[in-house]
Coordinates of C-alpha atoms in Angstrom, one line a residue:
M1 CA 42.8 -29.9 1.9
I2 CA 44.9 -32.6 3.8
T3 CA 48.1 -30.5 3.7
H4 CA 51.4 -30.6 6.5
H5 CA 49.9 -32.0 9.9
Y6 CA 49.8 -35.7 8.8
F7 CA 50.0 -36.5 12.6
D8 CA 46.9 -34.8 13.1
L9 CA 44.6 -36.5 10.4
D10 CA 40.8 -38.1 12.3
A11 CA 40.4 -40.6 10.7
E12 CA 36.6 -40.7 11.3
V13 CA 36.7 -37.3 9.1
V14 CA 38.9 -38.9 6.6
F15 CA 36.1 -41.6 6.3
D16 CA 33.6 -39.6 6.2
V17 CA 34.9 -37.4 3.5
C18 CA 35.7 -40.7 1.5
E19 CA 31.9 -42.4 2.4
N20 CA 30.7 -38.9 1.9
H21 CA 32.4 -37.2 -1.6
I22 CA 33.8 -39.2 -3.2
D23 CA 31.5 -38.7 -6.2
D24 CA 32.4 -34.6 -6.0
L25 CA 35.7 -35.5 -6.3
A26 CA 35.8 -37.9 -9.4
K27 CA 33.4 -35.6 -10.7
T28 CA 35.6 -32.6 -10.0
I29 CA 38.9 -34.7 -11.6
N30 CA 36.7 -35.7 -14.7
K31 CA 36.5 -32.4 -15.6
I32 CA 39.6 -31.1 -15.0
I33 CA 40.9 -34.1 -17.7
E34 CA 38.3 -32.7 -20.4
E35 CA 39.4 -29.5 -20.0
L36 CA 43.4 -30.8 -20.2
N37 CA 42.8 -33.3 -22.9
K38 CA 40.7 -30.0 -24.8
K39 CA 43.4 -27.8 -24.0
K40 CA 46.1 -30.4 -25.5
G41 CA 43.7 -30.8 -28.6
Q42 CA 43.8 -27.4 -28.9
E43 CA 47.9 -27.0 -29.1
R44 CA 48.1 -29.8 -31.2
N45 CA 45.5 -28.7 -34.0
L46 CA 47.0 -25.3 -34.1
K47 CA 51.3 -26.9 -34.3
D48 CA 49.9 -28.7 -36.8
K49 CA 48.3 -26.1 -38.7
E50 CA 52.2 -24.0 -38.3
D51 CA 53.5 -26.8 -39.7
E52 CA 51.6 -26.6 -43.3

């Protein structure tokens, strides 16, 4: 995790993460988005039922 010590960042480490782990990060972000969309849809369905 990149926090607080911004001036201590090692450019080689950042580059390695970007080169070798970006696909894993993208997959994780996509899963999070899917889960959020599911919850949003479920909440919308519950609200629609309450409005009936």
